[in-house]
Amino acid sequence: MKPKWLEWAKQLQSIAQAGLTYSKDIYDLERFELIRKISVEILTQNTNMDNKIIKELFANETGYATPKVDIRAVVFSGNKILMVRENSDGYWSLPGGWGDIGLTPSEVAVKEVKEESGFDVKAIKLIAVLDKKCHPHPPSPYHVYKMFIQCEIIGGKPKEGIETDAVEFFVENELPALSIARNTESQIHIAFKHLHNPQEPVYFD
């Protein structure tokens, strides 16, 4: 279960962002700025992050608040799955990252695999669309939808990227220490279901 303070902070941030976008009254705008400030203070008091950093990451967006989208590529070779080791935390994840403006989800998956692992792939199947809050990830200031897209290798060779320092394939029962902010063990098992049964339906939520 996610901590209530995190949900409160997210809700306050969402209310403030919408209010600052659509309100015209100067006094209402001041109130929404105060609500945004409170949401930042809640995060500051309950995390080790600096107040300024939280403002820049969490409370700098404009427009109607919507979830962020994280794209993860699922690439198999035989009975093994492709994973990369993240420079940021030293743990392993499926290649992927935030969705990019101007690119489709499958284009993002293909790009991330190339940049992080060196392989050329083509996207062939949507495996899952998950809400991060429904899975055992660590607390995050963002509401995130995660899309898992199966890809097939068509070329290239293993090569570390700017954000990764190792590229390996793993069998299902010998997974490495995972970067659980990016993917969980249960999500990797969902991916393997599609290897074992190509007719497996798309998993959602």
XYZ file of N, CA, C and O in Angstrom:
820
model
N 0.834 -1.197 0.000
C 0.000 0.000 0.000
C 0.868 1.246 0.000
O 1.812 1.352 0.775
N 0.563 2.185 -0.886
C 1.326 3.417 -0.961
C 0.986 4.315 0.228
O -0.143 4.341 0.697
N 1.973 5.061 0.761
C 1.702 5.952 1.894
C 0.691 7.027 1.527
O 0.710 7.575 0.423
N -0.208 7.342 2.478
C -1.262 8.323 2.210
C -0.690 9.700 1.919
O -1.235 10.444 1.102
N 0.434 10.059 2.573
C 0.996 11.390 2.340
C 1.381 11.583 0.879
O 1.276 12.687 0.340
N 1.811 10.492 0.223
C 2.198 10.594 -1.172
C 0.972 10.837 -2.046
O 0.991 11.670 -2.958
N -0.121 10.109 -1.767
C -1.341 10.311 -2.526
C -1.897 11.715 -2.309
O -2.353 12.368 -3.246
N -1.837 12.197 -1.061
C -2.316 13.555 -0.782
C -1.487 14.590 -1.556
O -2.031 15.530 -2.120
N -0.168 14.408 -1.544
C 0.707 15.355 -2.243
C 0.406 15.371 -3.734
O 0.349 16.430 -4.367
N 0.200 14.190 -4.329
C -0.102 14.110 -5.752
C -1.439 14.784 -6.061
O -1.574 15.509 -7.057
N -2.444 14.525 -5.214
C -3.760 15.111 -5.449
C -3.717 16.624 -5.329
O -4.313 17.347 -6.134
N -3.007 17.125 -4.318
C -2.884 18.572 -4.155
C -2.172 19.200 -5.347
O -2.550 20.273 -5.838
N -1.105 18.533 -5.812
C -0.363 19.033 -6.972
C -1.266 19.083 -8.199
O -1.248 20.054 -8.965
N -2.082 18.047 -8.399
C -2.981 18.000 -9.541
C -4.015 19.117 -9.484
O -4.293 19.788 -10.488
N -4.603 19.328 -8.294
C -5.587 20.399 -8.117
C -4.946 21.759 -8.391
O -5.514 22.610 -9.091
N -3.747 21.964 -7.837
C -3.056 23.245 -8.018
C -2.716 23.486 -9.483
O -2.894 24.592 -10.003
N -2.237 22.454 -10.162
C -1.836 22.613 -11.560
C -3.031 22.964 -12.431
O -2.954 23.850 -13.290
N -4.167 22.280 -12.212
C -5.367 22.590 -12.988
C -5.862 24.001 -12.669
O -6.252 24.755 -13.574
N -5.845 24.377 -11.383
C -6.298 25.701 -10.994
C -5.451 26.805 -11.582
O -5.968 27.825 -12.066
N -4.143 26.606 -11.574
C -3.242 27.616 -12.134
C -3.388 27.723 -13.651
O -3.107 28.765 -14.238
N -3.843 26.650 -14.277
C -4.020 26.659 -15.729
C -5.309 27.368 -16.147
O -5.310 28.157 -17.087
N -6.393 27.094 -15.417
C -7.696 27.546 -15.887
C -8.279 28.743 -15.130
O -9.185 29.403 -15.628
N -7.783 29.017 -13.948
C -8.340 30.120 -13.173
C -7.855 31.474 -13.699
O -6.702 31.619 -14.122
N -8.745 32.483 -13.655
C -8.411 33.836 -14.086
C -8.354 34.817 -12.916
O -7.750 35.884 -13.035
N -8.986 34.450 -11.814
C -9.054 35.340 -10.654
C -7.712 35.380 -9.925
O -7.156 34.338 -9.586
N -7.191 36.557 -9.686
C -5.876 36.699 -9.080
C -5.812 36.086 -7.691
O -4.799 35.502 -7.291
N -6.921 36.170 -6.939
C -6.930 35.618 -5.582
C -6.977 34.087 -5.612
O -6.342 33.428 -4.792
N -7.714 33.545 -6.580
C -7.721 32.088 -6.740
C -6.342 31.584 -7.146
O -5.880 30.537 -6.680
N -5.661 32.317 -8.015
C -4.320 31.914 -8.430
C -3.363 31.870 -7.241
O -2.533 30.960 -7.140
N -3.510 32.835 -6.330
C -2.681 32.830 -5.122
C -2.970 31.604 -4.275
O -2.055 30.991 -3.706
N -4.254 31.242 -4.188
C -4.629 30.060 -3.394
C -4.073 28.786 -4.015
O -3.601 27.895 -3.301
N -4.124 28.687 -5.334
C -3.596 27.491 -5.991
C -2.071 27.416 -5.862
O -1.507 26.318 -5.758
N -1.409 28.558 -5.870
C 0.039 28.565 -5.631
C 0.339 28.060 -4.223
O 1.319 27.332 -4.000
N -0.502 28.431 -3.258
C -0.322 27.972 -1.887
C -0.531 26.464 -1.791
O 0.222 25.758 -1.105
N -1.541 25.953 -2.493
C -1.788 24.511 -2.502
C -0.578 23.774 -3.086
O -0.143 22.745 -2.565
N -0.028 24.315 -4.179
C 1.164 23.701 -4.779
C 2.327 23.714 -3.794
O 3.057 22.733 -3.655
N 2.504 24.802 -3.079
C 3.575 24.910 -2.088
C 3.400 23.860 -0.996
O 4.369 23.217 -0.564
N 2.156 23.656 -0.548
C 1.888 22.650 0.485
C 2.237 21.258 -0.029
O 2.821 20.441 0.695
N 1.901 20.974 -1.290
C 2.208 19.650 -1.842
C 3.711 19.406 -1.862
O 4.185 18.297 -1.581
N 4.482 20.443 -2.195
C 5.948 20.319 -2.193
C 6.461 20.116 -0.776
O 7.362 19.300 -0.540
N 5.886 20.817 0.203
C 6.325 20.686 1.590
C 6.037 19.294 2.135
O 6.833 18.746 2.916
N 4.913 18.692 1.725
C 4.599 17.322 2.155
C 5.686 16.366 1.677
O 6.178 15.513 2.440
N 6.088 16.496 0.410
C 7.144 15.634 -0.123
C 8.483 15.914 0.547
O 9.237 14.988 0.860
N 8.779 17.172 0.776
C 10.049 17.543 1.408
C 10.171 16.943 2.800
O 11.226 16.429 3.192
N 9.079 16.982 3.565
C 9.090 16.478 4.937
C 9.182 14.956 5.010
O 9.625 14.411 6.010
N 8.757 14.280 3.954
C 8.694 12.814 4.002
C 9.721 12.114 3.120
O 9.717 10.889 3.012
N 10.593 12.874 2.465
C 11.645 12.277 1.642
C 12.963 12.974 1.958
O 13.015 13.932 2.710
N 14.021 12.480 1.345
C 15.339 13.084 1.525
C 15.674 14.089 0.426
O 16.791 14.588 0.357
N 14.684 14.373 -0.427
C 14.938 15.270 -1.554
C 14.887 16.729 -1.119
O 14.093 17.114 -0.267
N 15.746 17.535 -1.743
C 15.786 18.959 -1.474
C 14.531 19.645 -2.001
O 13.993 19.274 -3.046
N 14.065 20.658 -1.281
C 12.857 21.386 -1.645
C 12.940 21.931 -3.066
O 11.980 21.850 -3.842
N 14.082 22.475 -3.443
C 14.254 23.055 -4.779
C 14.140 21.991 -5.867
O 13.531 22.210 -6.921
N 14.729 20.811 -5.615
C 14.671 19.727 -6.594
C 13.236 19.255 -6.775
O 12.773 19.015 -7.896
N 12.507 19.123 -5.665
C 11.113 18.697 -5.745
C 10.301 19.688 -6.559
O 9.479 19.305 -7.397
N 10.534 20.976 -6.340
C 9.821 21.990 -7.117
C 10.081 21.826 -8.600
O 9.177 21.903 -9.435
N 11.334 21.585 -8.968
C 11.701 21.475 -10.378
C 11.133 20.211 -11.019
O 10.695 20.216 -12.171
N 11.117 19.095 -10.275
C 10.671 17.824 -10.830
C 9.168 17.628 -10.738
O 8.552 17.022 -11.610
N 8.582 18.125 -9.652
C 7.225 17.757 -9.289
C 6.219 18.869 -9.531
O 5.074 18.608 -9.887
N 6.644 20.101 -9.368
C 5.684 21.208 -9.381
C 6.015 22.266 -10.414
O 5.789 23.447 -10.196
N 6.548 21.840 -11.552
C 6.896 22.826 -12.579
C 6.086 22.656 -13.853
O 6.293 23.363 -14.827
N 5.163 21.677 -13.868
C 4.401 21.428 -15.076
C 3.188 22.349 -15.146
O 2.690 22.845 -14.136
N 2.717 22.564 -16.371
C 1.543 23.393 -16.585
C 0.504 22.608 -17.365
O 0.777 21.528 -17.883
N -0.697 23.166 -17.446
C -1.763 22.472 -18.144
C -2.460 21.473 -17.242
O -2.120 21.324 -16.064
N -3.445 20.790 -17.772
C -4.179 19.804 -16.988
C -3.246 18.649 -16.621
O -2.527 18.126 -17.481
N -3.240 18.247 -15.378
C -2.332 17.196 -14.912
C -2.769 15.831 -15.452
O -3.922 15.433 -15.290
N -1.854 15.134 -16.093
C -2.116 13.795 -16.611
C -0.966 12.867 -16.236
O 0.144 13.327 -15.935
N -1.181 11.540 -16.246
C -0.101 10.607 -15.919
C 1.049 10.681 -16.913
O 0.856 10.997 -18.092
N 2.241 10.384 -16.434
C 3.389 10.218 -17.320
C 3.355 8.801 -17.902
O 2.709 7.907 -17.338
N 4.046 8.599 -19.019
C 4.067 7.290 -19.670
C 5.496 6.770 -19.731
O 6.391 7.450 -20.235
N 5.693 5.564 -19.201
C 6.998 4.899 -19.230
C 6.897 3.711 -20.178
O 5.985 2.880 -20.042
N 7.789 3.616 -21.134
C 7.794 2.535 -22.127
C 8.910 1.555 -21.804
O 10.071 1.954 -21.635
N 8.575 0.265 -21.730
C 9.574 -0.788 -21.510
C 9.523 -1.792 -22.657
O 8.441 -2.238 -23.061
N 10.696 -2.142 -23.185
C 10.785 -3.095 -24.295
C 11.089 -4.493 -23.759
O 11.983 -4.670 -22.936
N 10.327 -5.459 -24.231
C 10.516 -6.861 -23.851
C 11.119 -7.580 -25.052
O 10.480 -7.715 -26.096
N 12.367 -8.035 -24.911
C 13.099 -8.655 -26.024
C 13.596 -10.025 -25.575
O 14.342 -10.128 -24.597
N 13.194 -11.063 -26.297
C 13.617 -12.419 -25.966
C 14.643 -12.934 -26.975
O 14.610 -12.588 -28.152
N 15.536 -13.777 -26.473
C 16.449 -14.552 -27.315
C 16.405 -15.973 -26.782
O 16.886 -16.241 -25.676
N 15.771 -16.849 -27.528
C 15.534 -18.193 -26.993
C 14.613 -18.089 -25.792
O 13.543 -17.483 -25.855
N 15.057 -18.664 -24.654
C 14.241 -18.609 -23.437
C 14.738 -17.551 -22.461
O 14.446 -17.609 -21.258
N 15.493 -16.575 -22.978
C 16.053 -15.529 -22.115
C 15.512 -14.158 -22.500
O 15.155 -13.912 -23.650
N 15.513 -13.254 -21.524
C 15.010 -11.900 -21.722
C 16.158 -10.896 -21.623
O 17.070 -11.057 -20.806
N 16.122 -9.880 -22.472
C 17.167 -8.857 -22.505
C 16.992 -7.871 -21.350
O 15.898 -7.350 -21.130
N 18.081 -7.607 -20.641
C 18.073 -6.608 -19.586
C 19.357 -5.798 -19.649
O 20.385 -6.267 -20.145
N 19.271 -4.567 -19.147
C 20.434 -3.682 -19.103
C 20.642 -3.216 -17.666
O 19.689 -3.108 -16.891
N 21.899 -2.965 -17.309
C 22.185 -2.485 -15.950
C 22.270 -0.968 -15.967
O 23.016 -0.373 -16.743
N 21.499 -0.359 -15.083
C 21.382 1.099 -15.044
C 22.561 1.731 -14.314
O 22.913 1.319 -13.204
N 23.160 2.743 -14.940
C 24.228 3.479 -14.269
C 23.751 4.154 -12.992
O 24.491 4.260 -12.017
N 22.499 4.601 -12.998
C 21.999 5.421 -11.896
C 21.904 4.676 -10.579
O 22.120 5.264 -9.519
N 21.579 3.372 -10.618
C 21.440 2.641 -9.349
C 22.175 1.299 -9.319
O 22.214 0.635 -8.291
N 22.760 0.872 -10.451
C 23.507 -0.380 -10.479
C 22.640 -1.619 -10.573
O 23.154 -2.743 -10.453
N 21.347 -1.447 -10.816
C 20.441 -2.589 -10.911
C 19.938 -2.747 -12.343
O 20.166 -1.899 -13.204
N 19.195 -3.835 -12.579
C 18.855 -4.239 -13.937
C 17.412 -3.909 -14.291
O 16.513 -3.972 -13.452
N 17.220 -3.579 -15.572
C 15.868 -3.284 -16.041
C 15.710 -3.665 -17.503
O 16.691 -3.873 -18.222
N 14.460 -3.747 -17.932
C 14.175 -3.843 -19.354
C 14.540 -2.504 -19.988
O 14.358 -1.457 -19.362
N 15.068 -2.500 -21.203
C 15.363 -1.216 -21.843
C 14.101 -0.358 -21.917
O 13.010 -0.868 -22.176
N 14.256 0.933 -21.669
C 13.073 1.784 -21.743
C 13.293 3.142 -21.128
O 14.382 3.489 -20.675
N 12.222 3.928 -21.102
C 12.275 5.266 -20.535
C 10.965 5.989 -20.778
O 9.978 5.409 -21.234
N 10.959 7.295 -20.477
C 9.753 8.102 -20.677
C 9.382 8.162 -22.151
O 10.246 8.161 -23.029
N 8.071 8.231 -22.422
C 7.608 8.446 -23.770
C 8.110 9.778 -24.301
O 8.268 10.733 -23.531
N 8.388 9.849 -25.580
C 8.904 11.063 -26.210
C 7.833 11.723 -27.068
O 7.104 11.042 -27.808
N 7.751 13.048 -26.992
C 6.850 13.793 -27.856
C 7.243 13.546 -29.317
O 8.411 13.626 -29.688
N 6.256 13.238 -30.153
C 6.512 13.028 -31.574
C 6.788 11.592 -31.958
O 6.870 11.279 -33.151
N 6.967 10.708 -30.967
C 7.217 9.293 -31.256
C 6.068 8.438 -30.741
O 5.510 8.713 -29.672
N 5.715 7.395 -31.479
C 4.717 6.442 -31.002
C 5.340 5.570 -29.913
O 6.582 5.500 -29.790
N 4.506 4.881 -29.105
C 5.074 3.987 -28.094
C 6.041 2.953 -28.678
O 7.100 2.693 -28.099
N 5.698 2.369 -29.821
C 6.593 1.366 -30.405
C 7.892 1.997 -30.884
O 8.968 1.381 -30.779
N 7.828 3.217 -31.399
C 9.050 3.903 -31.817
C 9.948 4.199 -30.622
O 11.177 4.101 -30.719
N 9.349 4.539 -29.493
C 10.133 4.763 -28.274
C 10.811 3.467 -27.847
O 11.997 3.449 -27.502
N 10.071 2.355 -27.873
C 10.636 1.062 -27.477
C 11.843 0.712 -28.348
O 12.901 0.311 -27.843
N 11.709 0.869 -29.652
C 12.803 0.559 -30.585
C 14.007 1.460 -30.305
O 15.165 0.993 -30.268
N 13.753 2.743 -30.099
C 14.842 3.696 -29.854
C 15.585 3.367 -28.556
O 16.822 3.384 -28.509
N 14.818 3.056 -27.495
C 15.435 2.786 -26.201
C 16.281 1.516 -26.234
O 17.356 1.458 -25.619
N 15.820 0.493 -26.935
C 16.611 -0.738 -27.045
C 17.941 -0.449 -27.730
O 19.000 -0.902 -27.284
N 17.898 0.324 -28.812
C 19.129 0.643 -29.535
C 20.086 1.443 -28.662
O 21.279 1.140 -28.579
N 19.563 2.469 -27.993
C 20.406 3.348 -27.190
C 20.984 2.652 -25.960
O 22.121 2.922 -25.566
N 20.217 1.750 -25.352
C 20.637 1.159 -24.084
C 21.301 -0.201 -24.221
O 22.025 -0.626 -23.315
N 21.058 -0.906 -25.332
C 21.615 -2.255 -25.457
C 22.419 -2.485 -26.733
O 23.147 -3.471 -26.834
N 22.247 -1.637 -27.758
C 22.959 -1.812 -29.010
C 22.220 -2.622 -30.054
O 22.624 -2.665 -31.218
N 21.116 -3.268 -29.682
C 20.385 -4.112 -30.629
C 19.390 -3.299 -31.454
O 18.767 -2.354 -30.969
N 19.247 -3.699 -32.726
C 18.179 -3.185 -33.581
C 16.983 -4.129 -33.431
O 17.140 -5.356 -33.518
N 15.809 -3.562 -33.204
C 14.619 -4.384 -33.011
C 13.432 -3.793 -33.766
O 13.455 -2.634 -34.178
N 12.408 -4.604 -33.918
C 11.121 -4.106 -34.401
C 10.065 -4.491 -33.367
O 10.122 -5.567 -32.757
N 9.112 -3.593 -33.149
C 8.042 -3.846 -32.177
C 7.005 -4.763 -32.806
O 6.605 -4.566 -33.966
N 6.565 -5.768 -32.049
C 5.626 -6.737 -32.622
C 4.348 -6.913 -31.810
O 3.349 -7.386 -32.339
N 4.354 -6.513 -30.519
C 3.180 -6.842 -29.719
C 3.136 -6.024 -28.436
O 4.162 -5.834 -27.775
N 1.947 -5.529 -28.085
C 1.735 -4.905 -26.787
C 1.460 -5.995 -25.758
O 0.573 -6.831 -25.949
N 2.242 -6.008 -24.681
C 2.105 -7.030 -23.647
C 1.270 -6.557 -22.468
O 0.430 -7.289 -21.943
N 1.496 -5.314 -22.040
C 0.803 -4.836 -20.844
C 0.755 -3.319 -20.794
O 1.657 -2.647 -21.299
N -0.308 -2.804 -20.185
C -0.414 -1.394 -19.821
C -0.741 -1.375 -18.331
O -1.806 -1.812 -17.913
N 0.203 -0.899 -17.529
C 0.091 -0.995 -16.081
C 0.058 0.378 -15.427
O 0.722 1.318 -15.889
N -0.695 0.486 -14.356
C -0.656 1.673 -13.514
C 0.355 1.392 -12.408
O 0.226 0.419 -11.662
N 1.352 2.237 -12.308
C 2.449 1.995 -11.359
C 1.964 1.840 -9.925
O 2.551 1.107 -9.136
N 0.854 2.510 -9.582
C 0.363 2.459 -8.201
C -0.140 1.064 -7.823
O -0.254 0.748 -6.646
N -0.450 0.229 -8.824
C -0.992 -1.103 -8.567
C 0.094 -2.169 -8.427
O -0.226 -3.355 -8.297
N 1.355 -1.756 -8.469
C 2.461 -2.711 -8.452
C 3.502 -2.287 -7.416
O 3.563 -1.119 -7.024
N 4.322 -3.231 -6.960
C 5.226 -2.961 -5.826
C 6.480 -2.152 -6.172
O 7.611 -2.571 -5.923
N 6.262 -0.971 -6.761
C 7.349 -0.036 -7.006
C 7.549 0.847 -5.776
O 6.614 1.032 -4.977
N 8.716 1.443 -5.599
C 8.898 2.416 -4.520
C 8.055 3.659 -4.793
O 7.634 3.894 -5.924
N 7.782 4.469 -3.761
C 6.975 5.682 -3.951
C 7.562 6.591 -5.030
O 8.771 6.734 -5.150
N 6.672 7.188 -5.819
C 7.082 8.092 -6.892
C 6.222 9.347 -6.839
O 5.022 9.265 -6.558
N 6.798 10.521 -7.108
C 5.995 11.748 -7.097
C 5.036 11.842 -8.270
O 4.130 12.658 -8.265
N 5.236 11.006 -9.300
C 4.394 11.055 -10.485
C 3.402 9.896 -10.504
O 3.671 8.816 -9.987
N 2.265 10.144 -11.145
C 1.350 9.045 -11.465
C 1.796 8.536 -12.831
O 1.826 9.290 -13.803
N 2.125 7.239 -12.925
C 2.782 6.712 -14.125
C 2.011 5.523 -14.698
O 1.623 4.604 -13.971
N 1.779 5.561 -16.009
C 1.324 4.396 -16.755
C 2.552 3.771 -17.408
O 3.375 4.474 -18.005
N 2.657 2.437 -17.322
C 3.798 1.735 -17.899
C 3.309 0.837 -19.035
O 2.389 0.047 -18.854
N 3.942 0.980 -20.200
C 3.600 0.157 -21.355
C 4.752 -0.796 -21.662
O 5.895 -0.361 -21.807
N 4.439 -2.090 -21.719
C 5.436 -3.114 -22.041
C 5.170 -3.605 -23.465
O 4.084 -4.110 -23.763
N 6.173 -3.446 -24.338
C 6.021 -3.760 -25.752
C 7.049 -4.811 -26.151
O 8.258 -4.609 -25.978
N 6.574 -5.941 -26.672
C 7.490 -6.995 -27.103
C 8.135 -6.609 -28.427
O 7.472 -6.118 -29.349
N 9.438 -6.814 -28.502
C 10.200 -6.481 -29.700
C 11.025 -7.683 -30.142
O 11.370 -8.558 -29.338
N 11.373 -7.706 -31.409
C 12.151 -8.810 -32.000
C 13.470 -8.268 -32.536
O 13.494 -7.246 -33.225
N 14.566 -8.956 -32.219
C 15.883 -8.516 -32.686
C 16.013 -8.734 -34.188
O 15.730 -9.817 -34.707
N 16.461 -7.688 -34.896
C 16.672 -7.795 -36.346
C 18.107 -7.438 -36.730
O 18.476 -7.509 -37.911
N 18.917 -7.060 -35.731
C 20.301 -6.716 -36.036
C 20.997 -6.113 -34.835
O 20.486 -6.133 -33.713
N 22.187 -5.592 -35.073
C 22.952 -4.975 -34.001
C 23.709 -5.981 -33.162
O 23.677 -7.188 -33.406
N 24.388 -5.480 -32.136
C 25.128 -6.333 -31.228
C 25.162 -5.670 -29.845
O 24.941 -4.461 -29.730
N 25.448 -6.442 -28.798
C 25.419 -5.864 -27.446
C 26.382 -4.696 -27.302
O 27.550 -4.788 -27.685
N 25.870 -3.599 -26.757
C 26.700 -2.417 -26.551
C 26.082 -1.552 -25.465
O 24.905 -1.210 -25.534
N 26.884 -1.192 -24.475
C 26.381 -0.343 -23.402
C 26.040 1.041 -23.947
O 26.604 1.495 -24.942
N 25.114 1.715 -23.265
C 24.727 3.050 -23.674
C 25.188 4.095 -22.672
O 25.919 3.795 -21.721
N 24.738 5.335 -22.857
C 25.100 6.423 -21.950
C 24.564 6.165 -20.547
O 25.208 6.479 -19.547
N 23.379 5.541 -20.469
C 22.725 5.328 -19.178
C 22.889 3.904 -18.659
O 22.388 3.579 -17.588
N 23.586 3.047 -19.407
C 23.725 1.643 -19.001
C 25.186 1.214 -19.074
O 25.963 1.741 -19.873
N 25.558 0.219 -18.234
C 26.950 -0.230 -18.247
C 27.096 -1.738 -18.434
O 28.182 -2.279 -18.313
N 25.978 -2.428 -18.744
C 26.044 -3.863 -19.022
C 24.789 -4.295 -19.759
O 23.712 -3.716 -19.564
N 24.945 -5.307 -20.626
C 23.834 -5.847 -21.415
C 23.891 -7.365 -21.308
O 24.916 -7.969 -21.625
N 22.798 -7.982 -20.855
C 22.791 -9.441 -20.683
C 21.396 -9.992 -20.959
O 20.399 -9.262 -20.922
N 21.336 -11.299 -21.205
C 20.062 -12.020 -21.314
C 19.947 -12.950 -20.114
O 20.928 -13.574 -19.695
N 18.732 -13.078 -19.556
C 18.518 -13.878 -18.346
C 17.323 -14.816 -18.518
O 16.311 -14.440 -19.112
N 17.468 -16.032 -17.952
C 16.324 -16.941 -17.914
C 15.394 -16.505 -16.790
O 15.795 -15.779 -15.868
N 14.161 -16.988 -16.839
C 13.131 -16.494 -15.923
C 13.439 -16.782 -14.460
O 13.140 -15.962 -13.586
N 14.031 -17.912 -14.172
C 14.274 -18.273 -12.762
C 15.652 -17.846 -12.259
O 16.059 -18.237 -11.166
N 16.377 -17.047 -13.053
C 17.679 -16.537 -12.614
C 17.794 -15.047 -12.926
O 18.769 -14.588 -13.522
N 16.802 -14.282 -12.509
C 16.801 -12.851 -12.770
C 17.811 -12.147 -11.867
O 18.028 -12.553 -10.724
N 18.429 -11.077 -12.348
C 19.382 -10.317 -11.529
C 18.638 -9.400 -10.558
O 17.397 -9.347 -10.556
N 19.380 -8.668 -9.743
C 18.773 -7.686 -8.846
C 18.150 -6.586 -9.700
O 18.826 -5.941 -10.494
N 16.855 -6.375 -9.526
C 16.113 -5.496 -10.410
C 16.047 -4.052 -9.917
O 16.005 -3.794 -8.709
N 16.011 -3.129 -10.865
C 15.751 -1.719 -10.580
C 14.237 -1.572 -10.454
O 13.539 -1.341 -11.441
N 13.725 -1.738 -9.242
C 12.272 -1.864 -9.082
C 11.518 -0.556 -9.307
O 10.287 -0.566 -9.398
N 12.211 0.555 -9.393
C 11.533 1.780 -9.812
C 11.115 1.657 -11.275
O 10.158 2.307 -11.713
N 11.816 0.815 -12.025
C 11.549 0.659 -13.456
C 10.732 -0.585 -13.768
O 9.868 -0.557 -14.643
N 11.027 -1.701 -13.116
C 10.282 -2.939 -13.358
C 10.395 -3.858 -12.162
O 11.405 -3.866 -11.460
N 9.353 -4.627 -11.935
C 9.319 -5.551 -10.794
C 9.429 -6.984 -11.291
O 9.228 -7.270 -12.482
N 9.711 -7.893 -10.362
C 9.819 -9.304 -10.728
C 8.507 -9.828 -11.292
O 8.489 -10.571 -12.280
N 7.387 -9.423 -10.697
C 6.084 -9.892 -11.186
C 5.829 -9.418 -12.617
O 5.215 -10.132 -13.421
N 6.300 -8.228 -12.953
C 6.124 -7.729 -14.322
C 6.982 -8.503 -15.314
O 6.557 -8.746 -16.456
N 8.175 -8.914 -14.897
C 9.023 -9.744 -15.766
C 8.340 -11.088 -16.015
O 8.367 -11.619 -17.136
N 7.693 -11.641 -14.985
C 6.977 -12.908 -15.154
C 5.795 -12.745 -16.107
O 5.486 -13.668 -16.878
N 5.124 -11.592 -16.065
C 4.054 -11.326 -17.030
C 4.614 -11.367 -18.449
O 4.011 -11.934 -19.363
N 5.789 -10.782 -18.628
C 6.422 -10.791 -19.949
C 6.706 -12.220 -20.417
O 6.462 -12.568 -21.580
N 7.225 -13.055 -19.509
C 7.550 -14.441 -19.890
C 6.304 -15.236 -20.256
O 6.381 -16.202 -21.038
N 5.142 -14.866 -19.726
C 3.906 -15.562 -20.105
C 3.675 -15.454 -21.607
O 3.169 -16.380 -22.241
N 4.074 -14.325 -22.184
C 3.879 -14.127 -23.614
C 4.910 -14.888 -24.438
O 4.665 -15.175 -25.608
N 6.054 -15.215 -23.833
C 7.010 -16.085 -24.503
C 6.475 -17.514 -24.529
O 6.538 -18.199 -25.553
N 5.931 -17.952 -23.392
C 5.434 -19.320 -23.281
C 4.116 -19.510 -24.030
O 3.823 -20.617 -24.505
N 3.315 -18.435 -24.121
C 2.014 -18.522 -24.787
C 1.783 -17.259 -25.611
O 1.308 -16.246 -25.088
N 2.104 -17.293 -26.911
C 1.963 -16.099 -27.763
C 0.525 -15.563 -27.804
O 0.320 -14.408 -28.184
N -0.460 -16.365 -27.413
C -1.859 -15.934 -27.429
C -2.273 -15.315 -26.097
O -3.453 -14.964 -25.917
N -1.349 -15.161 -25.182
C -1.648 -14.554 -23.874
C -2.248 -13.162 -24.096
O -1.715 -12.350 -24.853
N -3.378 -12.846 -23.432
C -3.992 -11.526 -23.637
C -3.189 -10.411 -23.004
O -2.346 -10.644 -22.133
N -3.428 -9.194 -23.456
C -2.759 -8.021 -22.893
C -3.164 -7.858 -21.437
O -4.333 -7.947 -21.092
N -2.192 -7.642 -20.574
C -2.446 -7.404 -19.145
C -2.625 -5.907 -18.951
O -1.888 -5.101 -19.510
N -3.636 -5.523 -18.157
C -3.807 -4.093 -17.900
C -4.143 -3.835 -16.441
O -4.640 -4.689 -15.728
N -3.802 -2.626 -16.002
C -3.919 -2.153 -14.619
C -2.935 -2.856 -13.696
O -2.030 -2.287 -13.228
